[in-house]
Structure formats: C-alpha cells, structure tokens
mmCIF file of C-alpha atoms in Angstrom:
data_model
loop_
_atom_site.group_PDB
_atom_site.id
_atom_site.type_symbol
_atom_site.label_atom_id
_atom_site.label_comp_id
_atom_site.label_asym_id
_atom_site.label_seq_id
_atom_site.Cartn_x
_atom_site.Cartn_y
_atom_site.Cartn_z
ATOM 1 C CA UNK A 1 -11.363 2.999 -23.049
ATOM 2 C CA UNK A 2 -8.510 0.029 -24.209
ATOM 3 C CA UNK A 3 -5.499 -0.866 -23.892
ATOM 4 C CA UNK A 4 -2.246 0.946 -24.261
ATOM 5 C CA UNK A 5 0.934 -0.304 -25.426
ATOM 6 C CA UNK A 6 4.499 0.209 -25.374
ATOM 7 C CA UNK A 7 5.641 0.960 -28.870
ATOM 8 C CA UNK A 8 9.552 0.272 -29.970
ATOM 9 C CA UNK A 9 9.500 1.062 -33.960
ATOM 10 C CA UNK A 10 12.647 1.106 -36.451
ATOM 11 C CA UNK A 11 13.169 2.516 -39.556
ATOM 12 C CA UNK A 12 15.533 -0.915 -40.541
ATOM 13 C CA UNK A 13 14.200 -4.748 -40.077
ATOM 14 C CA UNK A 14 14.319 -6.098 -36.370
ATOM 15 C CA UNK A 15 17.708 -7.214 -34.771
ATOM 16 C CA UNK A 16 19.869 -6.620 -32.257
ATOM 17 C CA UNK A 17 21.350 -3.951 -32.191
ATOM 18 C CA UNK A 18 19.231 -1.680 -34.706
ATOM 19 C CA UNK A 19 18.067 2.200 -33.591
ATOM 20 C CA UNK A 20 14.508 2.232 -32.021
ATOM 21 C CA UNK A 21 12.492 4.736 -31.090
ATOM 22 C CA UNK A 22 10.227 4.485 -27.820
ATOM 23 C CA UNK A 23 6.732 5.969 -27.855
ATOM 24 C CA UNK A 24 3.361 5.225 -26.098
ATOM 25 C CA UNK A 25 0.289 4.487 -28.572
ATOM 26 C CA UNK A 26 -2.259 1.911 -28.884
ATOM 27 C CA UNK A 27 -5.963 2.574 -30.140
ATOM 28 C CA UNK A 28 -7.578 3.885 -27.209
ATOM 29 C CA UNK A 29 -4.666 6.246 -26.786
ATOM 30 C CA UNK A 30 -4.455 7.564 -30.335
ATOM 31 C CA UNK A 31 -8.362 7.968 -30.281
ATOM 32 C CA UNK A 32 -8.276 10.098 -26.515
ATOM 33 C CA UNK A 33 -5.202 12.063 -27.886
ATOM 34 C CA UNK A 34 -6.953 13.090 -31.197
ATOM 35 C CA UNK A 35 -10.322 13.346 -29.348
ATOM 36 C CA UNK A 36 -8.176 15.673 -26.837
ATOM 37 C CA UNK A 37 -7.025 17.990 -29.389
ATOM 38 C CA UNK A 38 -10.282 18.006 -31.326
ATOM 39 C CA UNK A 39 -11.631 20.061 -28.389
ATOM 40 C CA UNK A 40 -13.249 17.966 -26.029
ATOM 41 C CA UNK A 41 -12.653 16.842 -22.357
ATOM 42 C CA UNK A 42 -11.226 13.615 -22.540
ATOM 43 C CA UNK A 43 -10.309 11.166 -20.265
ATOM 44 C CA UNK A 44 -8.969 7.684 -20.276
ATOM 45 C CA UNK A 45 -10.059 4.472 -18.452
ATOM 46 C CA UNK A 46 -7.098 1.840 -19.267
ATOM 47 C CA UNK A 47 -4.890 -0.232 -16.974
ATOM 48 C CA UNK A 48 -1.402 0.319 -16.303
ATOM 49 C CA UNK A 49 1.717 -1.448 -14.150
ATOM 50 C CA UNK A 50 1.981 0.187 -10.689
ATOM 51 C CA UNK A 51 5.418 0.788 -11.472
ATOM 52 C CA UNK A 52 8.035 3.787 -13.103
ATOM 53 C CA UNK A 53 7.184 2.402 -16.273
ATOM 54 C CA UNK A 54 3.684 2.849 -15.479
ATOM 55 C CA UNK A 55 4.286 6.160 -14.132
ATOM 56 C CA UNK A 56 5.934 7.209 -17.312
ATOM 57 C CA UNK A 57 3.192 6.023 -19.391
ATOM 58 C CA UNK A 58 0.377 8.307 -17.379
ATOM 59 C CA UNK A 59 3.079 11.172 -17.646
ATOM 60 C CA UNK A 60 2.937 10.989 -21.969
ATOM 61 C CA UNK A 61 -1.016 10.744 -21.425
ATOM 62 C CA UNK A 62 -1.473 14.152 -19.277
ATOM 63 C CA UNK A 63 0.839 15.863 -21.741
ATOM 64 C CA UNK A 64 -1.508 15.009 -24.652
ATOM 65 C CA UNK A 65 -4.419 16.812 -22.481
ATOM 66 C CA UNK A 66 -5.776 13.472 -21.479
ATOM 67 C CA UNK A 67 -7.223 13.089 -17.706
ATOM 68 C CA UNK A 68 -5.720 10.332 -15.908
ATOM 69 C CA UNK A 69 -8.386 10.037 -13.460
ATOM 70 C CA UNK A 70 -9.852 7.067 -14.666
ATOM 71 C CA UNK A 71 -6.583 5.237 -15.056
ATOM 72 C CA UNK A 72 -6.366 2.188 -13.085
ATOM 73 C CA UNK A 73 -2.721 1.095 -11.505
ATOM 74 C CA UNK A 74 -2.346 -2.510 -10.590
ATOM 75 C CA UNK A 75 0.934 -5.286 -10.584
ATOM 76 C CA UNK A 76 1.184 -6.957 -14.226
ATOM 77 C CA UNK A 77 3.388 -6.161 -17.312
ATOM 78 C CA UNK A 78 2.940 -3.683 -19.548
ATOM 79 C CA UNK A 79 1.902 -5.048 -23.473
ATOM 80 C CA UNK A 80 4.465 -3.743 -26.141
ATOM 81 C CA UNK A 81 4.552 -3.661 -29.812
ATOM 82 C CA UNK A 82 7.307 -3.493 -31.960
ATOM 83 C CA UNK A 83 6.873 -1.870 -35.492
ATOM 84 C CA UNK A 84 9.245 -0.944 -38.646
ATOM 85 C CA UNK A 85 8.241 -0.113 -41.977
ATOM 86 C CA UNK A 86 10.332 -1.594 -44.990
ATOM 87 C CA UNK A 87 12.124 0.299 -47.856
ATOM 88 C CA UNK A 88 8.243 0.596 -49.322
ATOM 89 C CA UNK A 89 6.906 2.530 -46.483
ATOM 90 C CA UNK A 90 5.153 -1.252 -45.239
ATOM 91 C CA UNK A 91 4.988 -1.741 -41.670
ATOM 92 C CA UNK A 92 5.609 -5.107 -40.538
ATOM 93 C CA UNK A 93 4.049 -5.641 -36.225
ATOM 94 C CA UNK A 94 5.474 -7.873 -33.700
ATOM 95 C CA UNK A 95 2.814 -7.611 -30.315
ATOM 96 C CA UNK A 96 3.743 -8.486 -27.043
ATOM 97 C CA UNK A 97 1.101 -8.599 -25.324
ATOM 98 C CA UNK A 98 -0.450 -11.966 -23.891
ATOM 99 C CA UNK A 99 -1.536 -11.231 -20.459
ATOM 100 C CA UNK A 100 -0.750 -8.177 -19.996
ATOM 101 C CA UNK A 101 -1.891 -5.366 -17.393
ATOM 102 C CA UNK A 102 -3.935 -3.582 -19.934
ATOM 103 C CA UNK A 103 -5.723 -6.772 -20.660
ATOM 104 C CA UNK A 104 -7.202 -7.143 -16.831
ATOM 105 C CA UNK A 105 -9.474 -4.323 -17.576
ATOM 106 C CA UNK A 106 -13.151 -5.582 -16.438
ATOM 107 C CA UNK A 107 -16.837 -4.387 -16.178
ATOM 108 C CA UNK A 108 -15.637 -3.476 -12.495
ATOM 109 C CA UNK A 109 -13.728 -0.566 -13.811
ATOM 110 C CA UNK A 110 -16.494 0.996 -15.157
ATOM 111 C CA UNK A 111 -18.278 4.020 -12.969
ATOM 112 C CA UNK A 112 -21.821 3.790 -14.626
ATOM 113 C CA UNK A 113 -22.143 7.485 -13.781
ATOM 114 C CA UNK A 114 -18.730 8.444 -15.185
ATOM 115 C CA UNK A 115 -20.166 6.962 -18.445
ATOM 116 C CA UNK A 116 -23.892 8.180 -18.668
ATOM 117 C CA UNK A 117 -22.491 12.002 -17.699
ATOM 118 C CA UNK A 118 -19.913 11.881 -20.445
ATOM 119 C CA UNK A 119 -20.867 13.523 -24.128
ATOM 120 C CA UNK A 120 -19.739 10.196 -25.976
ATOM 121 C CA UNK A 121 -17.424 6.608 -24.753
ATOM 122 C CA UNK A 122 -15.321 5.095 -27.209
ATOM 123 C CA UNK A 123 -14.067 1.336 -27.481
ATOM 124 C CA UNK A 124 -13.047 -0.630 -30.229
ATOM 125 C CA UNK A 125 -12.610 -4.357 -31.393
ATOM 126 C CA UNK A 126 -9.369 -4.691 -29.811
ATOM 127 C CA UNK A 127 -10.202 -3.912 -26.301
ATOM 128 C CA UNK A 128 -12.960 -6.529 -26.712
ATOM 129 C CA UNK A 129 -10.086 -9.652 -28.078
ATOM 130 C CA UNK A 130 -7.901 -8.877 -25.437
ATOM 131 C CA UNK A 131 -9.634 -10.501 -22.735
ATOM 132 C CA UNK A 132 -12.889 -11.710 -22.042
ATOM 133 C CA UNK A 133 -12.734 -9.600 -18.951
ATOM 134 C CA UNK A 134 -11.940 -6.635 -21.365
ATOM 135 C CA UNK A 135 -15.176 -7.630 -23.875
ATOM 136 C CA UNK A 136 -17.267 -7.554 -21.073
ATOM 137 C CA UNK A 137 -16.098 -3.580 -19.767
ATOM 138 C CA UNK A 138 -16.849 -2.675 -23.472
ATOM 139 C CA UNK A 139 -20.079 -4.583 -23.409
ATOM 140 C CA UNK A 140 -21.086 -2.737 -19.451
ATOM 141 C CA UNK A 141 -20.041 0.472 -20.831
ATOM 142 C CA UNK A 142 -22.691 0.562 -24.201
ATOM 143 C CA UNK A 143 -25.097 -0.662 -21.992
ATOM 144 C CA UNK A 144 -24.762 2.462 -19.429
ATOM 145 C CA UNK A 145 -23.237 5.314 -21.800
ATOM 146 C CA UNK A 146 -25.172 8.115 -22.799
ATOM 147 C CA UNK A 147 -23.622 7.677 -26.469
ATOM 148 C CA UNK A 148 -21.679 4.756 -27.370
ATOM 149 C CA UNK A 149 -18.947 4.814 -30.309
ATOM 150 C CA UNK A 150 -17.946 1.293 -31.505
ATOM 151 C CA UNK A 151 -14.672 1.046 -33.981
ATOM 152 C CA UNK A 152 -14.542 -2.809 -34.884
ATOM 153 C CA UNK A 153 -10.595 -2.651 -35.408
ATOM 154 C CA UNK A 154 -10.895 -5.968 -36.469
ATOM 155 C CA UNK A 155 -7.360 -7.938 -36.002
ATOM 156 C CA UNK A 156 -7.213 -12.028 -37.479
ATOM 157 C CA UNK A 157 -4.329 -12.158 -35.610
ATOM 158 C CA UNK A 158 -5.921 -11.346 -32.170
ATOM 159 C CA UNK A 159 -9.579 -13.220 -32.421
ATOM 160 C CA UNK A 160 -11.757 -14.899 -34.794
ATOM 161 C CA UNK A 161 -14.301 -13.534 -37.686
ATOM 162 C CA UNK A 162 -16.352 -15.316 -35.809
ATOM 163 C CA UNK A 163 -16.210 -13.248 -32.247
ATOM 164 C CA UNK A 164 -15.596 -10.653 -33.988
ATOM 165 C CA UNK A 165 -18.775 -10.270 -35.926
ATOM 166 C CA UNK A 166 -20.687 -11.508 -32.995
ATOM 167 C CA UNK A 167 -19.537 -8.404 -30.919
ATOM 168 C CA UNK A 168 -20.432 -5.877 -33.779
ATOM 169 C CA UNK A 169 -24.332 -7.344 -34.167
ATOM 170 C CA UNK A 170 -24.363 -7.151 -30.139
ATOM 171 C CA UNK A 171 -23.130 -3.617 -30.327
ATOM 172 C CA UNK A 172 -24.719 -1.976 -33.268
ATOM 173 C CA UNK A 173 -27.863 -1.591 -31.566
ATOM 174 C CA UNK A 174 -26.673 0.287 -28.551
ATOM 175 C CA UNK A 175 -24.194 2.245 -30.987
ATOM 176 C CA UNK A 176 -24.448 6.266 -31.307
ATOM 177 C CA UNK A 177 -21.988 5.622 -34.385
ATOM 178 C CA UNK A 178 -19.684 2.848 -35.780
ATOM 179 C CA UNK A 179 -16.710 3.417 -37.673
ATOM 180 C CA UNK A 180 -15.955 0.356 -39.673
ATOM 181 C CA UNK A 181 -13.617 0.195 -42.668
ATOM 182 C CA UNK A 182 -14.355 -0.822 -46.402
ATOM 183 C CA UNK A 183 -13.834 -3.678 -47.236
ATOM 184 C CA UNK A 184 -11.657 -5.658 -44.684
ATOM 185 C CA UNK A 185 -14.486 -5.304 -41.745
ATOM 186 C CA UNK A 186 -17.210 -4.613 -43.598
ATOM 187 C CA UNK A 187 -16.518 -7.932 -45.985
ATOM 188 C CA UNK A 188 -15.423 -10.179 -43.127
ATOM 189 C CA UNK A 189 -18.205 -8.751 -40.236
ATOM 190 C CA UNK A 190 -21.010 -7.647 -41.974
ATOM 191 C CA UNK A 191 -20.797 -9.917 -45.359
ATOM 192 C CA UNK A 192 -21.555 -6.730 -47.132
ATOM 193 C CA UNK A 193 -19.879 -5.631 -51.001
ATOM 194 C CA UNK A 194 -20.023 -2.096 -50.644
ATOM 195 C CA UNK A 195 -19.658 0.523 -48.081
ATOM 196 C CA UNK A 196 -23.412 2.230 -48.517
ATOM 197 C CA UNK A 197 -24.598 -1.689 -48.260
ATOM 198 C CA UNK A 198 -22.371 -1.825 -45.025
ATOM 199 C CA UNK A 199 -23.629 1.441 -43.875
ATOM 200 C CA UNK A 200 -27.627 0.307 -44.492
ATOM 201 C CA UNK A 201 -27.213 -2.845 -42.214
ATOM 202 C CA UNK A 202 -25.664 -1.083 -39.492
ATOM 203 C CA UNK A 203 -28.531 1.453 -39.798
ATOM 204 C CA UNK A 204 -30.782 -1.454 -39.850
ATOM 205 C CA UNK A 205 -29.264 -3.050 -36.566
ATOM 206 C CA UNK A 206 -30.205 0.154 -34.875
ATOM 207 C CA UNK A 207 -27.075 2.459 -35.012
ATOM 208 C CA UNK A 208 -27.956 6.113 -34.994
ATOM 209 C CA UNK A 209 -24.691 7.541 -37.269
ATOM 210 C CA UNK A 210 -22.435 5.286 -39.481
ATOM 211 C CA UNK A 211 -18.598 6.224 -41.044
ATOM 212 C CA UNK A 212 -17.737 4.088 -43.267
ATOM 213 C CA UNK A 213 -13.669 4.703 -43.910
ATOM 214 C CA UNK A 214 -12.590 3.622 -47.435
ATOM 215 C CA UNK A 215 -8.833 4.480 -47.109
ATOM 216 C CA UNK A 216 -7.582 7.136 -49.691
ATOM 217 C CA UNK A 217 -11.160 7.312 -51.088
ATOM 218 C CA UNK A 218 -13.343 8.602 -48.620
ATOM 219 C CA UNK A 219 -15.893 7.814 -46.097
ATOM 220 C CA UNK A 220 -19.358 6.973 -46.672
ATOM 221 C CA UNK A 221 -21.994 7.812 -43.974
ATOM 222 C CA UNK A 222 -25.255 7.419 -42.701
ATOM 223 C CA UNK A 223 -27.682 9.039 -40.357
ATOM 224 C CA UNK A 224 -31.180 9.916 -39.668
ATOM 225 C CA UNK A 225 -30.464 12.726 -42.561
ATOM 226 C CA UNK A 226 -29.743 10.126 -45.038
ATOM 227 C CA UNK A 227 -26.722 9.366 -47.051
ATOM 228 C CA UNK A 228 -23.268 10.993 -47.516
ATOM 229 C CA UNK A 229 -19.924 10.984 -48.866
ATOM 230 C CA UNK A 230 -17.025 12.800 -47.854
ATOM 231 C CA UNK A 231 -13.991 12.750 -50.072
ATOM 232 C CA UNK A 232 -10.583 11.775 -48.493
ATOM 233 C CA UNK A 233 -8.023 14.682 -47.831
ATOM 234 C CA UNK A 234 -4.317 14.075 -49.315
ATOM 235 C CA UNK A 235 -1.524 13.875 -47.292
ATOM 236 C CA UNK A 236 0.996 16.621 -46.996
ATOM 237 C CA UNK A 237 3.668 14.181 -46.082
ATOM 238 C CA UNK A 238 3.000 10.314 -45.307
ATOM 239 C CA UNK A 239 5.871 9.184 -42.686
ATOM 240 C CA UNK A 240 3.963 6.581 -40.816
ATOM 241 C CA UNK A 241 0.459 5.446 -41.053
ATOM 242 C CA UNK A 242 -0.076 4.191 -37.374
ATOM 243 C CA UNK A 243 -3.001 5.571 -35.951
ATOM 244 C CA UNK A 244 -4.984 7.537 -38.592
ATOM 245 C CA UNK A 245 -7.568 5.439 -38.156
ATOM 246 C CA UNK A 246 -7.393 6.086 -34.374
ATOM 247 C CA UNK A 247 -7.382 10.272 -35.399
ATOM 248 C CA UNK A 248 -10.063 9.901 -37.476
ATOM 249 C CA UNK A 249 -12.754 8.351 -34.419
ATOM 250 C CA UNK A 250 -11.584 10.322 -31.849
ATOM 251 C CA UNK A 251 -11.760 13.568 -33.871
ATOM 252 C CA UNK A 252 -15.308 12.663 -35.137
ATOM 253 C CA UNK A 253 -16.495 11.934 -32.051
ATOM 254 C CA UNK A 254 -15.286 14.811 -30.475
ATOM 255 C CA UNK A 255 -16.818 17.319 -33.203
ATOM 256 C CA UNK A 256 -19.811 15.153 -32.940
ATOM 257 C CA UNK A 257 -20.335 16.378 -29.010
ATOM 258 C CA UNK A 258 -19.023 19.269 -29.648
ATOM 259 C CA UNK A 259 -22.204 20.455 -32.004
ATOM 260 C CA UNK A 260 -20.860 19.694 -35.477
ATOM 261 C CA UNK A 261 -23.080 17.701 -38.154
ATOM 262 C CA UNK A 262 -22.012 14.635 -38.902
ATOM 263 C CA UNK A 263 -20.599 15.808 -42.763
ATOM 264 C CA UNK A 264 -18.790 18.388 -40.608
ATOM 265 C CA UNK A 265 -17.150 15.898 -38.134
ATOM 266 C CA UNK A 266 -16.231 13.423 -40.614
ATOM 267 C CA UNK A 267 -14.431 16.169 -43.020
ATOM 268 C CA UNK A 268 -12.679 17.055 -39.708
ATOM 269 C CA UNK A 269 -11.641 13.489 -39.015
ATOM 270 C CA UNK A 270 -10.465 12.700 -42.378
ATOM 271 C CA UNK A 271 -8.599 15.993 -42.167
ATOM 272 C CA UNK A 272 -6.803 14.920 -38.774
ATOM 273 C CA UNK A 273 -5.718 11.429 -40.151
ATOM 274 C CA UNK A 274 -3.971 12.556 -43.368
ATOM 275 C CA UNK A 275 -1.726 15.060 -40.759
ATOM 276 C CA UNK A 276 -1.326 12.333 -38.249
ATOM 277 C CA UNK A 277 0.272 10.282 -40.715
ATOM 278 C CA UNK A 278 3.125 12.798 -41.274
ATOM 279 C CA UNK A 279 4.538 11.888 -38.021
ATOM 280 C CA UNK A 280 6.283 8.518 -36.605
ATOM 281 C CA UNK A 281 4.360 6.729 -33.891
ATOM 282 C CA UNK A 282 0.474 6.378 -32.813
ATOM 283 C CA UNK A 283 0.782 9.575 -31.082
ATOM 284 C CA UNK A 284 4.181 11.019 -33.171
ATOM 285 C CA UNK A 285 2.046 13.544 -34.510
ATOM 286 C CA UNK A 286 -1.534 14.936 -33.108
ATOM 287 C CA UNK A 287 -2.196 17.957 -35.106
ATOM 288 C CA UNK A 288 -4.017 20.648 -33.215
ATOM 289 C CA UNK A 289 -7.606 21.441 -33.970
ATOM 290 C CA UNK A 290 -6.414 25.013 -36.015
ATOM 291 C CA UNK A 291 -4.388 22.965 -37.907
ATOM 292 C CA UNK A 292 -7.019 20.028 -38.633
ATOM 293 C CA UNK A 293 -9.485 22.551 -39.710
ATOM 294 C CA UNK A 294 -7.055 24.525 -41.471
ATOM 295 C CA UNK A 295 -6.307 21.490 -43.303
ATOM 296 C CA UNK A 296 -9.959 20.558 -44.033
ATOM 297 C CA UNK A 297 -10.701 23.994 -45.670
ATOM 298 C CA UNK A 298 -7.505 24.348 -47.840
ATOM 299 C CA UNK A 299 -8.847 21.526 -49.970
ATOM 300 C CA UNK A 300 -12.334 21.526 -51.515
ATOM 301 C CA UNK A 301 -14.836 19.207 -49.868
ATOM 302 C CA UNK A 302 -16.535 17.670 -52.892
ATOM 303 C CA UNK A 303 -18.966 15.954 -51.111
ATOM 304 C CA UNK A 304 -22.505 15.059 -51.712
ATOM 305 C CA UNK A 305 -24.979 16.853 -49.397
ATOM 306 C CA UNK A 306 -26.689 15.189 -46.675
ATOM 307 C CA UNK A 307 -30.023 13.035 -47.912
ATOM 308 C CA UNK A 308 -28.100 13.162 -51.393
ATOM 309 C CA UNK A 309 -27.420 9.580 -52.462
ATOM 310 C CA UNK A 310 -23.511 9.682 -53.853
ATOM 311 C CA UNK A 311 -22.222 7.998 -56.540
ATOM 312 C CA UNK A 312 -20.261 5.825 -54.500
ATOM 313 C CA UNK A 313 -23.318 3.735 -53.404
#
C-alpha cells in the first residue's frame, strides 16, 4: 500500500527541451512489482486520477502481475517525480507531489478482511508523510493485518526526524519485520551506532524479524533464531539505483510467505536489488524469480548461520 508516482528521468541535467523517459514507480509500486515476481499474489491498494492518465497507470501495474482490485479511482492529480543522474552516476530528485491523488489515501480504504486474509501488508515511511490521512491507513492496516512489514523510507525532505521516529516506535510492535537502513534511519530513528544495536531495539520494541540493509555491505538480521548476516551480492551492471531498496522488501517478504527462512529471503532480496539496479526506472528492470535465484547461487553466500553472532555486530 502507498503512493505511486509519475516518473520523468534524464540522462542530462533538467531543462527544456532535454530527452526524458516516462515510467511509473514509486515505493509501493517497486515493492508489489518485486513482491509480484518473487512469487506471490500481490495486489495493490493506492489511489489514482479517474482519468486516461490514471487508466494508463493501472494498465503498467497489471502488466507487472499486480491485481488492481484494490486500486481506488477518484478526481485529483497524479504526484510526479522527476529524476537524472549526473556524469557520476548521482541522481539528483525534483517531487511533485503536494496534494496529490495518491496522497488522499485514508483508513477508509482499508477492507480489514482484505488485510487479515493476506500472507503479509507492506507500507513504508513515505506513505505515512504524505498525508495524515495516509499515516493513519498505514497505522489501520498494522493494527488489522495478519503480518505487518514496515520499511521506514525515511525522507528529511518530506517530514521531520521527529514524526518520523514517532511512527517507527508506534509500529515496531505490531511489525512482522522492519527493514530499516544502516546508518541514515537507524542513526536518525532509532539513535543507534550499529546495525546489530539497531536490530536489538527493534527486537526489543516487539518486532518478530528485523533486515537491517547496509548498502554494498550486507544486511544484518534478527529473529526469534538469533542473529545473522548476509553478505551483499555485486552488481552485474549498475545503470540506475532507484528502487533496490523497494526489490529488496518486496522480494523478502514475498519469500518470507512463501515458506523461506529468513537467511533464505534476505539472500533472495539482496539478490533482486543488485539486478534491479541494472535497469533505468523504479520498475525499468524486475528480474524474474529464476533469475533472482540464479543470481543468489552464482555467488557464494558467506554468511554467518542463524543464532551465530557475525562479526559485523
């Protein structure tokens, strides 16, 4: 559940007149798209314009195997981002957003038995600074999903540390699994140095399962079994970085319902981000679920085993 956006990205700096590319993405629809191809039954409760542009939009999410039953069609514009990346391979955002259609999304939309049948609901951090409207649909659906999964996505640009932090100690408790990253969120939202610290308070807050993404390191996690660390999976070609994050919760979470152990899912996930990246757009590139797994076994895991305290502690 979230928002989706409009996405207009460039290879050269904005200005009239430059080549642009036109794609669909936004978190929630990078997370249902990888969650899609991970294997699951996905579906998708955002809010779009009840117009051709909003008809389009619903189009590019049924051809990434995403249900549009739960989308919601009502008057409003549709929230756009523009993106480019500079001669470094930085990308440089401009949002358009304020108000949008996407951000009306409410506790309303929410079917309480849509959420408790489903094997796992995702939201993130974004879908709860959109709107307060939007926080408070996040906040209805942990409180009546079977298994919550809370990415903080935290944003300074879109809300405070403040708010921000404040929904992550709310949510934790009624969390299946958080996915926050070391050491922007964990620093900023949970004051903590170091991502097994980070994982520990989360545990401690009551989340069951904790992935703790450390960029081109790893991810450190933390269940009921104890400890683990799962090294990061090189790139085969890095094109644009939009989304990986996004490929990495969705494909988790899928393998998660689908019967995987955590250490599995997460060597999945980290698997599906470093292909995602080889592509241009949120949802440029989903790999398919042969081709995430292939990826994950054509490099060796070098992980710690579950229980197994690792090194990077």
């Amino acid at each position: 559940m979230g928002e989706i956006l409009l996405e207009v990205a460039t290879d050269v700096p904005f200005g009239h007149g430059v080549p642009a590319q036109l794609g669909i993405s936004g978190d929630a629809l990078n997370v249902a798209a990888a969650a899609a191809a991970a294997g699951a039954r996905t579906a998708l409760l955002a809010v779009l314009p009840d117009d051709d542009l909003g008809q389009a939009v619903a189009a590019r999410i049924a051809e990434l195997g995403i249900s549009a039953e739960l989308l919601k069609f009502r008057p409003g514009q549709q929230g756009a981002y523009l993106v480019h990346c500079d001669p470094d391979g930085q990308r440089e955002f401009s949002y358009a957003r304020s108000g949008s259609v996407g951000s009306t999304l409410g506790p309303d939309d929410v079917d309480p038995d849509v959420f408790a049948a489903a094997g796992a609901v995702i939201a993130g951090g974004i879908a709860c600074a959109i709107s307060a409207s939007s926080r408070a649909a996040v906040f209805r659906a942990a409180e009546v999903s079977r298994r919550f999964v809370f990415d903080p996505n935290y944003r300074p640009r879109l809300t405070s540390v403040e708010d921000a932090t404040a929904a992550v100690f709310e949510l934790a408790p009624k969390a299946f699994l958080v996915t926050p990253s070391f050491p922007g969120e964990t620093s900023a939202l949970l004051a903590t140095s170091s991502p097994a610290e980070a994982a520990g308070k989360l545990r401690s807050l009551g989340t069951a399962n904790v992935a703790v993404t450390c960029g081109a390191e790893g991810i450190q996690l933390e269940s009921d079994a104890g400890p683990a660390w799962i090294d990061a999976i090189p790139a085969p070609a890095v094109v644009d970085q939009t989304g990986a994050g996004d490929a990495f919760v969705g494909t988790l979470t899928a393998r998660l319902v689908l019967g995987d152990s955590l250490s599995e899912a997460a060597r999945y996930g980290a698997a599906a981000a470093s292909l995602v990246v080889g592509g241009r757009g949120g949802t440029g590139f989903i790999p398919s679920f042969e081709q995430t797994r292939a990826h994950a076994l054509s490099v060796p895991s070098g992980r710690t085993s579950e229980g197994e305290l690792s090194s990077h502690a």
